[in-house]
mmCIF file of C-alpha atoms and ligand atoms in Angstrom:
data_model
loop_
_atom_site.group_PDB
_atom_site.id
_atom_site.type_symbol
_atom_site.label_atom_id
_atom_site.label_comp_id
_atom_site.label_asym_id
_atom_site.label_seq_id
_atom_site.Cartn_x
_atom_site.Cartn_y
_atom_site.Cartn_z
ATOM 1 C CA MET A 14 123.258 113.297 8.306
ATOM 2 C CA ARG A 15 121.950 109.945 9.960
ATOM 3 C CA ILE A 16 122.569 108.077 7.072
ATOM 4 C CA VAL A 17 126.405 109.371 7.124
ATOM 5 C CA TRP A 18 126.690 108.477 10.944
ATOM 6 C CA TYR A 19 125.345 105.080 10.160
ATOM 7 C CA LEU A 20 127.365 104.323 7.326
ATOM 8 C CA LEU A 21 130.450 105.708 9.736
ATOM 9 C CA LEU A 22 129.637 103.349 12.465
ATOM 10 C CA LEU A 23 129.082 100.595 10.100
ATOM 11 C CA SER A 24 132.722 100.954 8.680
ATOM 12 C CA LEU A 25 134.296 101.081 12.150
ATOM 13 C CA CYS A 26 132.052 97.903 13.137
ATOM 14 C CA PRO A 27 134.207 94.821 12.490
ATOM 15 C CA VAL A 28 132.561 91.814 11.020
ATOM 16 C CA GLY A 29 130.598 89.895 13.616
ATOM 17 C CA ALA A 30 130.704 92.784 16.236
ATOM 18 C CA GLY A 31 126.521 92.695 15.853
ATOM 19 C CA LEU A 32 125.688 96.031 15.137
ATOM 20 C CA SER A 33 121.760 95.849 14.313
ATOM 21 C CA PRO A 34 119.343 98.614 13.267
ATOM 22 C CA ALA A 35 116.615 99.374 15.621
ATOM 23 C CA GLN A 36 114.449 96.749 16.805
ATOM 24 C CA ASP A 37 111.554 98.764 15.771
ATOM 25 C CA ASP A 38 112.568 99.040 11.983
ATOM 26 C CA PRO A 39 109.368 98.945 10.035
ATOM 27 C CA VAL A 40 108.502 95.271 8.572
ATOM 28 C CA ASN A 41 107.941 94.877 5.043
ATOM 29 C CA TYR A 42 104.608 93.091 4.177
ATOM 30 C CA ASP A 43 104.511 94.697 0.543
ATOM 31 C CA GLU A 44 105.313 92.194 -2.212
ATOM 32 C CA ALA A 45 106.271 95.717 -4.482
ATOM 33 C CA LYS A 46 108.786 96.821 -1.674
ATOM 34 C CA VAL A 47 110.577 93.385 -2.090
ATOM 35 C CA PRO A 48 114.167 94.454 -3.344
ATOM 36 C CA THR A 49 115.423 93.024 -6.685
ATOM 37 C CA TYR A 50 117.852 90.227 -5.820
ATOM 38 C CA ASP A 51 120.143 87.321 -7.576
ATOM 39 C CA LEU A 52 119.910 83.850 -5.882
ATOM 40 C CA PRO A 53 123.161 82.244 -5.558
ATOM 41 C CA ASP A 54 123.133 79.034 -8.045
ATOM 42 C CA PRO A 55 123.305 75.843 -5.961
ATOM 43 C CA LEU A 56 125.009 74.013 -8.797
ATOM 44 C CA VAL A 57 127.994 76.690 -9.461
ATOM 45 C CA MET A 58 131.074 76.233 -7.280
ATOM 46 C CA GLU A 59 132.274 79.418 -5.538
ATOM 47 C CA ASP A 60 135.003 79.542 -8.236
ATOM 48 C CA GLY A 61 132.306 79.695 -10.848
ATOM 49 C CA THR A 62 132.964 76.231 -11.778
ATOM 50 C CA ARG A 63 129.493 74.649 -12.981
ATOM 51 C CA VAL A 64 128.842 71.329 -11.349
ATOM 52 C CA GLU A 65 128.380 68.531 -13.964
ATOM 53 C CA THR A 66 128.363 65.446 -12.165
ATOM 54 C CA PRO A 67 126.437 63.996 -9.071
ATOM 55 C CA ASP A 68 130.135 63.094 -7.993
ATOM 56 C CA GLN A 69 130.825 66.685 -8.169
ATOM 57 C CA TRP A 70 128.011 67.610 -6.347
ATOM 58 C CA TYR A 71 128.442 65.292 -3.446
ATOM 59 C CA LYS A 72 132.331 65.570 -3.383
ATOM 60 C CA HIS A 73 132.587 69.308 -3.928
ATOM 61 C CA ARG A 74 129.765 71.684 -4.196
ATOM 62 C CA ARG A 75 127.581 69.858 -1.059
ATOM 63 C CA PRO A 76 130.612 70.259 1.263
ATOM 64 C CA GLU A 77 131.286 73.606 0.332
ATOM 65 C CA LEU A 78 127.699 74.780 0.626
ATOM 66 C CA VAL A 79 127.607 73.027 4.409
ATOM 67 C CA ARG A 80 130.942 74.864 5.074
ATOM 68 C CA LEU A 81 129.376 78.144 3.852
ATOM 69 C CA PHE A 82 126.521 77.751 6.023
ATOM 70 C CA GLU A 83 128.452 76.916 9.172
ATOM 71 C CA GLU A 84 130.648 79.909 8.429
ATOM 72 C CA HIS A 85 128.061 82.468 7.797
ATOM 73 C CA VAL A 86 124.869 81.214 9.288
ATOM 74 C CA TYR A 87 124.500 78.651 11.768
ATOM 75 C CA GLY A 88 128.250 78.243 12.877
ATOM 76 C CA ARG A 89 130.206 75.219 12.964
ATOM 77 C CA THR A 90 129.256 71.828 14.835
ATOM 78 C CA PRO A 91 132.200 70.496 16.908
ATOM 79 C CA LYS A 92 132.898 67.188 15.543
ATOM 80 C CA GLN A 93 134.263 65.486 18.692
ATOM 81 C CA SER A 94 132.151 62.394 19.665
ATOM 82 C CA LEU A 95 130.965 62.508 23.338
ATOM 83 C CA GLU A 96 130.172 59.042 25.616
ATOM 84 C CA ILE A 97 126.558 59.498 26.071
ATOM 85 C CA ARG A 98 124.726 57.336 28.303
ATOM 86 C CA ALA A 99 121.114 56.278 27.682
ATOM 87 C CA VAL A 100 118.908 55.469 30.754
ATOM 88 C CA VAL A 101 115.370 54.053 30.415
ATOM 89 C CA MET A 102 113.707 56.091 33.086
ATOM 90 C CA ASN A 103 110.042 54.779 32.384
ATOM 91 C CA GLU A 104 108.363 52.182 30.400
ATOM 92 C CA CYS A 105 104.622 51.906 30.577
ATOM 93 C CA THR A 106 101.723 51.376 28.250
ATOM 94 C CA ALA A 107 99.478 54.210 26.924
ATOM 95 C CA PHE A 108 96.236 54.361 24.902
ATOM 96 C CA ALA A 109 94.694 51.556 26.505
ATOM 97 C CA GLY A 110 97.388 49.263 25.788
ATOM 98 C CA ARG A 111 97.693 50.159 21.975
ATOM 99 C CA ALA A 112 101.090 51.976 22.540
ATOM 100 C CA LEU A 113 104.277 51.458 24.712
ATOM 101 C CA LEU A 114 105.462 54.871 26.255
ATOM 102 C CA ARG A 115 108.897 55.147 27.038
ATOM 103 C CA GLU A 116 111.205 57.942 28.261
ATOM 104 C CA VAL A 117 114.845 57.656 27.738
ATOM 105 C CA ASP A 118 117.392 60.113 29.384
ATOM 106 C CA LEU A 119 120.796 60.576 27.310
ATOM 107 C CA ILE A 120 123.218 61.591 30.002
ATOM 108 C CA VAL A 121 125.668 64.246 28.118
ATOM 109 C CA PRO A 122 128.978 64.315 29.965
ATOM 110 C CA ARG A 123 129.934 68.049 31.243
ATOM 111 C CA LYS A 124 126.334 69.296 30.269
ATOM 112 C CA PRO A 125 125.476 71.270 33.335
ATOM 113 C CA ASP A 126 121.744 71.118 33.432
ATOM 114 C CA GLY A 127 120.513 67.658 33.231
ATOM 115 C CA PRO A 128 119.782 64.892 30.697
ATOM 116 C CA ILE A 129 118.137 65.205 27.240
ATOM 117 C CA ARG A 130 115.065 63.102 28.051
ATOM 118 C CA LEU A 131 113.514 61.197 24.860
ATOM 119 C CA LEU A 132 109.915 60.466 25.128
ATOM 120 C CA ILE A 133 109.098 57.404 22.788
ATOM 121 C CA TYR A 134 105.750 56.356 21.894
ATOM 122 C CA SER A 135 105.586 53.222 19.587
ATOM 123 C CA PRO A 136 102.573 51.114 18.155
ATOM 124 C CA VAL A 137 102.323 47.659 19.987
ATOM 125 C CA GLY A 138 101.962 44.548 18.202
ATOM 126 C CA ALA A 139 103.615 46.038 14.997
ATOM 127 C CA GLN A 140 104.998 43.282 12.680
ATOM 128 C CA ASN A 141 108.282 45.397 11.685
ATOM 129 C CA PRO A 142 110.280 48.047 13.434
ATOM 130 C CA SER A 143 108.189 51.195 13.211
ATOM 131 C CA PRO A 144 108.972 54.226 11.025
ATOM 132 C CA ALA A 145 109.047 57.173 13.267
ATOM 133 C CA PHE A 146 108.592 60.899 13.303
ATOM 134 C CA LEU A 147 111.085 62.813 15.282
ATOM 135 C CA ALA A 148 110.520 66.195 16.330
ATOM 136 C CA LEU A 149 111.566 68.435 19.341
ATOM 137 C CA ASN A 150 108.751 70.395 21.482
ATOM 138 C CA PHE A 151 108.518 73.646 22.701
ATOM 139 C CA MET A 152 107.521 73.167 26.365
ATOM 140 C CA GLY A 153 108.438 69.781 27.867
ATOM 141 C CA ASN A 154 107.511 66.233 26.888
ATOM 142 C CA HIS A 155 104.642 66.356 29.288
ATOM 143 C CA SER A 156 103.058 69.244 27.324
ATOM 144 C CA ILE A 157 102.280 66.959 24.307
ATOM 145 C CA GLN A 158 99.671 64.872 26.098
ATOM 146 C CA PRO A 159 97.570 65.103 29.367
ATOM 147 C CA ASP A 160 99.064 61.680 30.616
ATOM 148 C CA THR A 161 100.346 61.882 33.927
ATOM 149 C CA GLN A 162 102.727 59.028 33.384
ATOM 150 C CA ILE A 163 104.801 61.371 31.585
ATOM 151 C CA LYS A 164 107.569 63.056 33.734
ATOM 152 C CA LEU A 165 106.969 66.588 34.228
ATOM 153 C CA SER A 166 110.037 68.753 32.831
ATOM 154 C CA THR A 167 112.313 70.389 35.278
ATOM 155 C CA GLN A 168 114.046 72.559 32.962
ATOM 156 C CA TRP A 169 113.940 76.024 32.332
ATOM 157 C CA ILE A 170 111.114 76.897 30.256
ATOM 158 C CA ARG A 171 109.915 80.284 28.567
ATOM 159 C CA ASP A 172 107.367 81.687 30.446
ATOM 160 C CA ARG A 173 103.837 81.534 28.307
ATOM 161 C CA ALA A 174 100.576 82.964 29.395
ATOM 162 C CA GLY A 175 97.924 80.264 30.331
ATOM 163 C CA HIS A 176 100.259 77.553 29.941
ATOM 164 C CA GLY A 177 101.065 76.397 33.413
ATOM 165 C CA ILE A 178 104.750 77.640 33.336
ATOM 166 C CA GLU A 179 105.382 79.878 36.511
ATOM 167 C CA GLU A 180 108.869 81.438 37.007
ATOM 168 C CA ASN A 181 110.280 79.558 34.138
ATOM 169 C CA ARG A 182 109.356 76.264 35.487
ATOM 170 C CA ALA A 183 106.507 73.585 34.439
ATOM 171 C CA THR A 184 103.684 73.094 36.587
ATOM 172 C CA GLU A 185 101.066 70.625 36.804
ATOM 173 C CA ALA A 186 99.095 72.840 34.676
ATOM 174 C CA SER A 187 100.968 72.539 31.942
ATOM 175 C CA ARG A 188 100.489 69.200 31.064
ATOM 176 C CA GLY A 189 99.013 68.479 27.805
ATOM 177 C CA LYS A 190 98.541 72.278 27.095
ATOM 178 C CA LEU A 191 99.989 71.857 23.576
ATOM 179 C CA SER A 192 98.258 68.694 22.910
ATOM 180 C CA SER A 193 96.418 70.207 19.855
ATOM 181 C CA ARG A 194 99.948 70.200 18.053
ATOM 182 C CA TRP A 195 100.547 66.774 18.801
ATOM 183 C CA PRO A 196 97.695 64.104 17.640
ATOM 184 C CA VAL A 197 99.619 60.911 19.100
ATOM 185 C CA GLU A 198 96.912 58.684 18.722
ATOM 186 C CA GLN A 199 96.437 59.597 15.356
ATOM 187 C CA ILE A 200 100.128 59.232 14.292
ATOM 188 C CA LEU A 201 100.225 55.724 15.951
ATOM 189 C CA THR A 202 96.966 54.418 14.367
ATOM 190 C CA ARG A 203 98.843 55.038 11.207
ATOM 191 C CA GLY A 204 101.712 52.970 12.097
ATOM 192 C CA TYR A 205 104.262 55.546 12.967
ATOM 193 C CA ALA A 206 106.103 55.789 16.344
ATOM 194 C CA LEU A 207 106.787 59.343 17.700
ATOM 195 C CA VAL A 208 109.637 60.552 19.428
ATOM 196 C CA THR A 209 110.294 63.760 20.949
ATOM 197 C CA ALA A 210 112.290 65.785 23.447
ATOM 198 C CA TYR A 211 112.208 69.077 24.898
ATOM 199 C CA TYR A 212 114.291 71.700 22.891
ATOM 200 C CA GLY A 213 115.696 73.258 26.114
ATOM 201 C CA ASP A 214 117.100 69.963 27.561
ATOM 202 C CA ILE A 215 119.665 70.498 24.572
ATOM 203 C CA ASP A 216 120.124 74.037 25.296
ATOM 204 C CA PRO A 217 117.918 76.482 26.945
ATOM 205 C CA ASP A 218 116.405 79.052 24.867
ATOM 206 C CA PHE A 219 117.864 82.268 26.045
ATOM 207 C CA ASP A 220 121.027 84.283 25.549
ATOM 208 C CA ASP A 221 123.454 83.567 28.544
ATOM 209 C CA GLY A 222 126.780 83.733 26.482
ATOM 210 C CA PHE A 223 126.792 79.812 25.706
ATOM 211 C CA ALA A 224 127.266 78.736 29.368
ATOM 212 C CA ASN A 225 124.499 76.326 29.727
ATOM 213 C CA GLY A 226 122.916 73.282 27.460
ATOM 214 C CA VAL A 227 125.362 71.450 25.418
ATOM 215 C CA HIS A 228 127.941 74.236 24.239
ATOM 216 C CA PRO A 229 129.807 73.972 27.214
ATOM 217 C CA ALA A 230 129.923 69.884 26.861
ATOM 218 C CA LEU A 231 131.459 70.591 23.815
ATOM 219 C CA GLY A 232 134.051 73.127 24.672
ATOM 220 C CA SER A 233 132.669 76.400 23.091
ATOM 221 C CA ALA A 234 133.929 79.419 24.156
ATOM 222 C CA SER A 235 131.550 82.278 25.725
ATOM 223 C CA GLY A 236 131.812 85.942 25.482
ATOM 224 C CA ALA A 237 134.612 87.572 23.840
ATOM 225 C CA ASP A 238 136.560 84.367 23.048
ATOM 226 C CA ARG A 239 133.560 83.529 20.823
ATOM 227 C CA LYS A 240 134.925 83.029 17.048
ATOM 228 C CA PRO A 241 132.659 84.317 14.359
ATOM 229 C CA ASN A 242 131.939 80.845 13.272
ATOM 230 C CA GLU A 243 131.130 79.519 16.586
ATOM 231 C CA TRP A 244 127.646 77.320 16.800
ATOM 232 C CA GLY A 245 124.519 79.167 18.202
ATOM 233 C CA SER A 246 121.519 77.592 19.724
ATOM 234 C CA ILE A 247 120.191 76.324 16.446
ATOM 235 C CA GLY A 248 123.377 74.182 15.892
ATOM 236 C CA ALA A 249 122.857 72.746 19.248
ATOM 237 C CA TRP A 250 119.360 71.603 18.698
ATOM 238 C CA ALA A 251 120.354 70.100 15.720
ATOM 239 C CA TRP A 252 123.204 68.231 17.163
ATOM 240 C CA GLY A 253 120.724 66.780 19.680
ATOM 241 C CA LEU A 254 118.431 65.787 16.943
ATOM 242 C CA SER A 255 121.324 63.465 15.723
ATOM 243 C CA ARG A 256 122.047 62.166 19.230
ATOM 244 C CA ALA A 257 118.437 60.955 19.541
ATOM 245 C CA LEU A 258 119.011 59.347 16.100
ATOM 246 C CA ASP A 259 122.078 57.480 17.412
ATOM 247 C CA PHE A 260 119.998 56.144 19.954
ATOM 248 C CA LEU A 261 117.028 55.073 17.813
ATOM 249 C CA GLU A 262 119.755 53.199 15.787
ATOM 250 C CA GLY A 263 119.893 50.824 18.660
ATOM 251 C CA ASP A 264 116.424 50.474 19.387
ATOM 252 C CA ALA A 265 114.812 47.247 17.969
ATOM 253 C CA LEU A 266 111.291 48.950 17.977
ATOM 254 C CA LEU A 267 111.615 51.590 15.476
ATOM 255 C CA ASP A 268 113.261 51.550 12.063
ATOM 256 C CA ALA A 269 116.385 54.288 12.336
ATOM 257 C CA GLY A 270 116.310 54.020 8.509
ATOM 258 C CA ARG A 271 112.662 55.483 8.398
ATOM 259 C CA VAL A 272 112.954 58.606 10.440
ATOM 260 C CA ALA A 273 110.982 61.758 9.260
ATOM 261 C CA LEU A 274 112.320 64.612 10.989
ATOM 262 C CA LEU A 275 109.814 67.429 11.589
ATOM 263 C CA GLY A 276 110.161 71.029 13.249
ATOM 264 C CA HIS A 277 107.844 73.870 13.741
ATOM 265 C CA SER A 278 108.901 77.346 13.452
ATOM 266 C CA ARG A 279 112.370 77.734 15.399
ATOM 267 C CA LEU A 280 112.270 74.186 15.378
ATOM 268 C CA GLY A 281 111.485 73.913 11.684
ATOM 269 C CA LYS A 282 114.622 76.178 11.125
ATOM 270 C CA THR A 283 116.321 73.285 13.058
ATOM 271 C CA ALA A 284 114.897 70.464 11.323
ATOM 272 C CA LEU A 285 116.463 71.648 8.049
ATOM 273 C CA TRP A 286 119.809 72.439 9.421
ATOM 274 C CA ALA A 287 119.730 68.817 11.175
ATOM 275 C CA GLY A 288 118.568 67.370 7.722
ATOM 276 C CA ALA A 289 121.158 69.114 5.848
ATOM 277 C CA THR A 290 123.875 68.087 8.099
ATOM 278 C CA ASP A 291 122.856 64.558 9.016
ATOM 279 C CA LYS A 292 122.332 62.281 6.145
ATOM 280 C CA ARG A 293 120.829 59.409 8.137
ATOM 281 C CA PHE A 294 117.265 61.242 8.431
ATOM 282 C CA ALA A 295 115.146 59.986 5.674
ATOM 283 C CA LEU A 296 112.891 62.890 5.602
ATOM 284 C CA VAL A 297 112.448 66.234 6.397
ATOM 285 C CA ILE A 298 109.466 68.602 7.078
ATOM 286 C CA SER A 299 109.516 72.030 8.060
ATOM 287 C CA ASN A 300 106.580 73.909 9.415
ATOM 288 C CA ASN A 301 106.245 77.622 9.092
ATOM 289 C CA SER A 302 110.102 77.824 9.577
ATOM 290 C CA GLY A 303 110.624 81.489 7.855
ATOM 291 C CA CYS A 304 113.719 83.622 8.320
ATOM 292 C CA GLY A 305 116.575 81.505 8.877
ATOM 293 C CA GLY A 306 114.672 78.193 7.696
ATOM 294 C CA ALA A 307 112.778 77.674 4.364
ATOM 295 C CA ALA A 308 112.221 81.510 3.522
ATOM 296 C CA LEU A 309 114.473 83.190 1.181
ATOM 297 C CA SER A 310 116.712 86.012 3.460
ATOM 298 C CA ARG A 311 117.073 88.356 0.302
ATOM 299 C CA ARG A 312 113.295 89.148 0.146
ATOM 300 C CA CYS A 313 113.524 90.898 3.467
ATOM 301 C CA PHE A 314 109.870 90.151 3.725
ATOM 302 C CA GLY A 315 108.300 89.824 7.303
ATOM 303 C CA GLU A 316 111.088 89.011 9.754
ATOM 304 C CA THR A 317 114.643 89.864 8.461
ATOM 305 C CA VAL A 318 118.144 88.614 9.419
ATOM 306 C CA ALA A 319 118.543 91.891 11.271
ATOM 307 C CA ARG A 320 115.572 91.601 13.318
ATOM 308 C CA ILE A 321 116.084 87.594 14.048
ATOM 309 C CA ASN A 322 119.866 88.539 15.047
ATOM 310 C CA HIS A 323 118.641 91.340 17.267
ATOM 311 C CA VAL A 324 115.841 89.440 19.052
ATOM 312 C CA PHE A 325 117.693 86.169 19.232
ATOM 313 C CA PRO A 326 121.273 86.766 19.479
ATOM 314 C CA HIS A 327 122.091 83.459 20.463
ATOM 315 C CA TRP A 328 120.227 81.200 17.500
ATOM 316 C CA PHE A 329 122.913 81.919 15.039
ATOM 317 C CA CYS A 330 126.920 82.413 14.583
ATOM 318 C CA GLU A 331 128.048 85.839 15.232
ATOM 319 C CA ARG A 332 129.224 86.426 11.504
ATOM 320 C CA PHE A 333 125.387 86.166 10.624
ATOM 321 C CA ARG A 334 125.178 89.297 12.044
ATOM 322 C CA ALA A 335 127.283 90.962 9.620
ATOM 323 C CA TYR A 336 124.655 90.421 6.889
ATOM 324 C CA ASN A 337 122.116 92.444 8.885
ATOM 325 C CA GLY A 338 120.592 94.754 6.215
ATOM 326 C CA ARG A 339 122.963 93.218 3.776
ATOM 327 C CA GLU A 340 121.167 90.032 2.750
ATOM 328 C CA SER A 341 122.695 89.908 -0.666
ATOM 329 C CA ASP A 342 126.257 90.101 0.380
ATOM 330 C CA LEU A 343 125.195 86.373 1.810
ATOM 331 C CA PRO A 344 127.324 83.669 0.038
ATOM 332 C CA VAL A 345 124.026 81.361 0.323
ATOM 333 C CA ASP A 346 120.313 81.736 0.873
ATOM 334 C CA GLN A 347 117.855 79.508 2.129
ATOM 335 C CA HIS A 348 116.984 77.567 -0.987
ATOM 336 C CA GLN A 349 120.443 75.952 -0.895
ATOM 337 C CA LEU A 350 119.773 74.721 2.702
ATOM 338 C CA ILE A 351 116.936 72.894 1.433
ATOM 339 C CA ALA A 352 118.931 71.716 -1.456
ATOM 340 C CA LEU A 353 121.410 70.079 0.807
ATOM 341 C CA ILE A 354 118.960 67.701 1.727
ATOM 342 C CA ALA A 355 118.693 66.312 -1.788
ATOM 343 C CA PRO A 356 117.879 63.623 -2.776
ATOM 344 C CA ARG A 357 115.963 62.940 0.239
ATOM 345 C CA PRO A 358 112.162 63.961 0.441
ATOM 346 C CA VAL A 359 111.395 67.296 1.534
ATOM 347 C CA LEU A 360 107.834 69.099 2.446
ATOM 348 C CA ILE A 361 108.175 72.662 3.258
ATOM 349 C CA CYS A 362 104.913 73.675 4.945
ATOM 350 C CA SER A 363 103.586 77.447 5.310
ATOM 351 C CA ALA A 364 100.423 78.854 6.206
ATOM 352 C CA GLU A 365 98.768 81.749 4.500
ATOM 353 C CA GLU A 366 98.327 84.106 7.411
ATOM 354 C CA ASP A 367 101.735 83.862 8.687
ATOM 355 C CA HIS A 368 103.344 86.804 6.892
ATOM 356 C CA TRP A 369 106.176 86.829 9.275
ATOM 357 C CA ALA A 370 107.225 83.849 8.046
ATOM 358 C CA ASP A 371 107.153 84.720 4.506
ATOM 359 C CA PRO A 372 104.996 81.987 2.893
ATOM 360 C CA GLN A 373 105.713 83.234 -0.640
ATOM 361 C CA GLY A 374 109.781 83.177 0.258
ATOM 362 C CA GLU A 375 109.414 79.627 1.510
ATOM 363 C CA LEU A 376 107.566 78.625 -1.870
ATOM 364 C CA LEU A 377 110.338 80.475 -4.050
ATOM 365 C CA ALA A 378 113.113 78.722 -1.916
ATOM 366 C CA THR A 379 111.338 75.208 -2.483
ATOM 367 C CA ARG A 380 111.340 76.017 -6.251
ATOM 368 C CA ALA A 381 114.864 77.261 -6.252
ATOM 369 C CA ALA A 382 115.859 74.150 -4.640
ATOM 370 C CA ALA A 383 114.461 71.664 -7.135
ATOM 371 C CA PRO A 384 117.034 71.826 -9.819
ATOM 372 C CA VAL A 385 119.085 70.093 -7.484
ATOM 373 C CA PHE A 386 116.834 67.524 -6.526
ATOM 374 C CA ARG A 387 116.163 66.793 -10.532
ATOM 375 C CA PHE A 388 119.851 66.848 -11.110
ATOM 376 C CA LEU A 389 120.263 64.103 -8.894
ATOM 377 C CA GLU A 390 117.255 62.390 -10.215
ATOM 378 C CA ALA A 391 115.063 62.741 -7.155
ATOM 379 C CA ALA A 392 111.651 64.063 -6.682
ATOM 380 C CA PRO A 393 111.787 67.814 -6.112
ATOM 381 C CA PRO A 394 110.731 69.460 -2.682
ATOM 382 C CA VAL A 395 107.202 69.823 -2.027
ATOM 383 C CA HIS A 396 105.457 73.198 -0.955
ATOM 384 C CA ARG A 397 102.107 73.058 0.926
ATOM 385 C CA LEU A 398 100.421 76.150 1.677
ATOM 386 C CA ARG A 399 97.250 76.011 4.080
ATOM 387 C CA ALA A 400 94.787 78.692 5.282
ATOM 388 C CA GLY A 401 95.361 79.966 8.591
ATOM 389 C CA LYS A 402 98.151 81.023 11.008
ATOM 390 C CA HIS A 403 101.592 80.166 12.379
ATOM 391 C CA ASP A 404 100.536 76.935 14.169
ATOM 392 C CA VAL A 405 100.602 73.022 13.867
ATOM 393 C CA THR A 406 97.184 71.424 13.328
ATOM 394 C CA ALA A 407 95.801 67.900 13.030
ATOM 395 C CA GLU A 408 95.231 68.594 9.382
ATOM 396 C CA ASP A 409 99.054 69.538 9.083
ATOM 397 C CA TRP A 410 99.704 66.118 10.634
ATOM 398 C CA THR A 411 97.578 64.471 8.197
ATOM 399 C CA ALA A 412 99.817 65.830 5.336
ATOM 400 C CA TYR A 413 102.862 64.886 7.092
ATOM 401 C CA MET A 414 101.689 61.348 7.392
ATOM 402 C CA ASP A 415 100.507 61.090 3.763
ATOM 403 C CA PHE A 416 103.674 62.406 2.279
ATOM 404 C CA ALA A 417 105.980 59.868 4.611
ATOM 405 C CA ASP A 418 103.409 57.263 3.612
ATOM 406 C CA ARG A 419 104.449 57.951 0.078
ATOM 407 C CA GLU A 420 107.985 58.926 0.513
ATOM 408 C CA LEU A 421 109.409 56.587 3.042
HETATM 409 C C1 GTR B 527 109.439 84.396 16.559
HETATM 410 C C2 GTR B 527 110.785 84.251 15.310
HETATM 411 C C3 GTR B 527 110.384 83.204 14.404
HETATM 412 C C4 GTR B 527 110.098 81.962 14.943
HETATM 413 C C5 GTR B 527 109.085 81.847 16.147
HETATM 414 C C6 GTR B 527 108.987 80.538 16.677
HETATM 415 O O1 GTR B 527 109.273 85.089 17.587
HETATM 416 O O2 GTR B 527 110.689 85.683 15.063
HETATM 417 O O3 GTR B 527 111.535 83.293 13.531
HETATM 418 O O4 GTR B 527 111.345 81.293 15.246
HETATM 419 O O5 GTR B 527 109.484 82.794 16.930
HETATM 420 O O6 GTR B 527 109.718 79.846 16.745
HETATM 421 O O7 GTR B 527 107.943 80.296 17.540
#
């Protein structure tokens, strides 16, 4: 009877209305219970035509896949360009004069909650413009190093026990609290610059009906006026990464042609979407990105489409909710997101104990993306599995930099 009611409800529910199964649905961590599924072939067009030449990929299939991800998963990023002003707020040295530290505000017109503040570390005395890692951070620029020269974020920040965030605002106690994830000195020593920004500067990470962050600046609708394909927060964060790259293109100290884009977890999902939509990023690394990132949705292992839409209703487009519990009806799966980055180098990083993010699903997506890279005569994407939990470690950074040394 319950099933009948559920089916009845489903049939009454228009696509995109957001019916989610209960949040406490059991989570599957058993390989034997992974449903059988067929993955959509990245090299076959929606009308069944096989892609025979790189030209067909670039002119037809690639744009078609981008459109499918826009329409069904992340939403469409508005195309209009804004007059963004960059203002240098701070310029000083760090690490005993070995690095230049700069903070630059990107002022976005009509954004209600302040600028997007870039924190840029670059090696002093480099012969040539430095290659760079670009990565958003979770808790404010000041959280990546215990350096009081870095301005304390004044934005809304998710509360996190023991991390010096009080009533959603940073306190002095939050300085350097995430420094274990940011071995800045090691990065500089290896000749890379590091560029970061707080993701909440682009769009605060809570469901407010899209009234804050860059959504209103780009004319997004909110509430009932929202269309099924309007962009969510992941789209907005990815847009912010592209605006950071716009700035780097005019910065003489950095080589904007050698920017490695990196992201962890929700920001790993973001890095993949930004890398797929903006071909200027030279290399892309996702770390523990999981559902909506590098993990195959059809496996329903760990976090599922229904769970992620339920807990984070603002991350994706409304239409994505139509696939709650119906992953096999999605016209795409996440291997095709990785494929969209081809022929540029991609590194997908998983952690053995991070079952929620489905390391095996990330491996299978990496493998299923490989034919596109080979078709374009590029090196296939690399999957890296390390021991341990959901996190970014110094050892991870060594792997990122080894990969970038080889590929950039
Ligand atoms: C979890 C979410 C994951 C991942 C993670 C994070 O709560 O379910 O998809 O994004 O947050 O970003 O830390």
